[in-house]
Every structure is written in C-alpha cells, then in structure tokens.
C-alpha cells in the first residue's frame, strides 16, 4: 500500500487530538500527509457519536468517499472514534468498502492493523490507555492539546461517551508534566488539558495538585476542559485564582436550569448549587469568563422548565454558550424515557435560547471596551485576512491590525469595539 494519509475529524477536542496522535504514529512510520482525500492512500474518519447530526455528517461524507474507492481500489478506509466504538463490525454491514474499524481507546493500534489482514476491527476496552505515549503530529506550533485523562464515569442519562470512551483512567502526572516542559522548550505558548471530566483527575495527585505542578513549568498559558460542576471544589477555585499561568476562563456545562431535569439527567447538582459556585468564582476572579453547554428538549422538559433555563442564563450571564437539541442515543438511559419532545418544539426552544444568549454575550463583551487585554497572536483573522487574530486570557477572540511576525507572541491590545463573537482592537505595545 502507498504511504499517504488524509484524516477527517468530527466532534470534540479529544477527537481533534486523537487525530493528531494517529497522524503522529503514521508519520513516524513514514507516511506523508495528503492535502486532499483524492490523493491519499489511507483515509481515516475519526467520528463523533454525541448527537445524531454528527453521525449523519460522517455517514454522508463516507458515502461520497465510496466513489474514490471505486476509482482506486487500493485506497484503504478506516473508521475510528466514537461511531466506530458504538457500531463495531456493524460498520462493515452499512459500508462494506470500509477496511478498518477502531475505537477511541485503540488508536495506537492503527499501524499494526494496516500491517495485518485485509480487514480489522479493534474496539476492546483498554485500561492501559493512560500509560501510552503517542507522539502527536500537532496542527499548531503555538497551542497544544494535552490529554490528562481518558473516559468518563458520570453516566449522565443522555450521554453516549461513557459507552464509547470507557471508564476513567488518569495519566500519571510525571508524564503530563514532562510533555508540557518539552512543549515549553519548543516554544509552545499554551496548553489545553483534555479530559471528559478533568476535575475528577486522580493520578498520583488530584487536579489542583496537577495544575500547581504544570504552572511551575512556566508554560505561559494553561487551559483545561471539560469540568463538571459537581466536582468543582474550593481548592480548585483557589488554584484558578492564584496560579499565574492558569487562564481566567472556565467551561462549566450547566445543561439545564430546572432541578427536576437535572435530576433526570443524573447531573448530581441543583441549579442553586451551580449558581452558588458561579457566584463564588466571579467574586474571587471578577475577570473570569464562564461558558456553558445547554441541552433543550430533554425528555419530559415542560415549557416552564425550559423557562427556568432561560432564567438561569439571565441570572448567571455566561460569556458564551453552546446549546443543543436533545438527541436520543441508543443504549443511554434517557433513550427510553417518556415524554420525548417534538422536533419542532426543540427547534423553537433552541433558536430563542440562542437569541437570548447572544444579547448577554454582547453585553458581557461590551464591558471590555476600553480595556487593555493580553492577546496571544495566532494568525490572520478569518473574517478579514488583512487583520491579525488571537485570544485573551479569558478566551475571547480579538482582531486587530498587526503584522505576521507577531504570530506566537503576546501583545497588548486596547479593545475598541465588542461584537457577539469577537472583539476588535488596536495594538498598544508588545512584550
Ligand atoms: N443530545 C444533545 N446534546 C448532548 N450533549 C451530550 N449528549 C447529548 C445528547 N444526547 C451535549 C452536552 C455536552 C456537550 C458536549 O454535548 O451539552 O456538554
Ligand atoms: Fe468526543 Fe463525545 Fe463526540 Fe466521542 S461522542 S467524539 S467523546 S464529543
């Protein structure tokens, strides 16, 4: 077989990073990275199963890829990620032209699978996953994803992740810290620690302990995701407030503002618990940005309960929100719950929620007008290639006039204008 690979990546940051790891393994084995799937000898679909829409997106792209294989039968097609784990051999039934299926806990086996028989499936539970050191081929030379734990033990009733990514396993802190020190030495400016529930990290230290050790490496910016509100301890809040390199941003999924729904979701907190913690965080760190995830139309959600979520958004004033229509996932507890909400109702709730949050986000962003923010310059702005773009410590996108040679450096930008999805400013100084 030839030696070039193209990877399609769907879903979350764990998947983005898993793709970097697979690419790293293959590049180490002599693979080149193809620019287009038509030119590749190996096409990998790193899939997401979190909502039906993500799955459909993958299946329609897979359908189009069948034509490539028709024209060029030597091309190999692999399906990895959460849909692979969920469907296993079933993928072959639906798409007989697929050659390999491997779940998220088995990505390190891709070279071995390619060397093996014509077809292969690897969807075993792998508890050694945390010990494996895979050499990622990273997309960026400024910001790096770093896995600190794998899997999830929460079993929120709507969520498929515990079934696809297995039980929680934490990576030893020494291995995490040495990876980050090496990244710092190579000039990386930012790391984002990844795990389904990072604050239940339990290596040879707990999550606040891990953050202290990472902060001491001197890597300029530290972020992490995702945190569970139930596990957000006073100690973690103190560490967030105290450590100089840990950025003032917390992504803390609320999911719903109604206690009955939170109970059915098996989230382990009430709205008041959550609001109390949010208040404490804002008292300790007035500049902290809080972002969240919301699901609308969970089974049995009444209009009143939806209104509780609206009230929660207005009370907490998140800096940003990702909202989703509940998507029934086979095998989860919520799949068989009564009172499934109609598609029309879900769409209405979603679009009105997005409008409400947009206003709140814009108002939050406006409070930054006139302030000076430290920005890590990432490249040219998407909406205007004549401008440069970067992020504040609070993770807000800032566009400003500057030159390409500032990429990778920290500069001070005065915020002139705040929009919903970005801030616009002018450079005041570099350091
Ligand atoms: N339907 C809709 N949204 C979901 N999420 C997880 N599972 C589902 C589902 N079945 C959302 C949650 C989570 C985010 C990553 O995806 O809000 O925080
Ligand atoms: Fe990531 Fe969850 Fe999607 Fe798997 S199902 S790719 S863990 S978001």
XYZ file of C-alpha atoms and ligand atoms in Angstrom, residues 50-51 158-159 253 255 293-295 324-329, ligand 1:
33
model
C -22.605 12.522 20.615
C -25.638 13.578 18.573
C -28.391 11.422 27.803
C -24.739 10.754 27.048
C -21.714 22.798 31.444
C -27.211 21.557 30.813
C -23.412 23.856 27.470
C -27.202 23.589 27.447
C -29.469 20.820 26.182
C -28.004 21.598 21.566
C -31.298 19.926 20.843
C -31.536 16.729 22.851
C -30.641 13.835 20.581
C -31.759 10.346 21.691
C -28.771 7.955 21.818
N -28.089 15.261 22.907
C -27.767 16.582 22.858
N -26.664 17.104 23.401
C -25.831 16.274 24.047
N -24.671 16.504 24.681
C -24.198 15.322 25.144
N -25.043 14.330 24.820
C -26.073 14.892 24.132
C -27.256 14.385 23.539
N -27.586 13.095 23.586
C -24.084 17.840 24.836
C -23.898 18.230 26.297
C -22.408 18.155 26.467
C -21.922 18.533 25.107
C -20.513 18.156 24.806
O -22.805 17.873 24.236
O -24.347 19.545 26.464
O -21.930 19.020 27.475
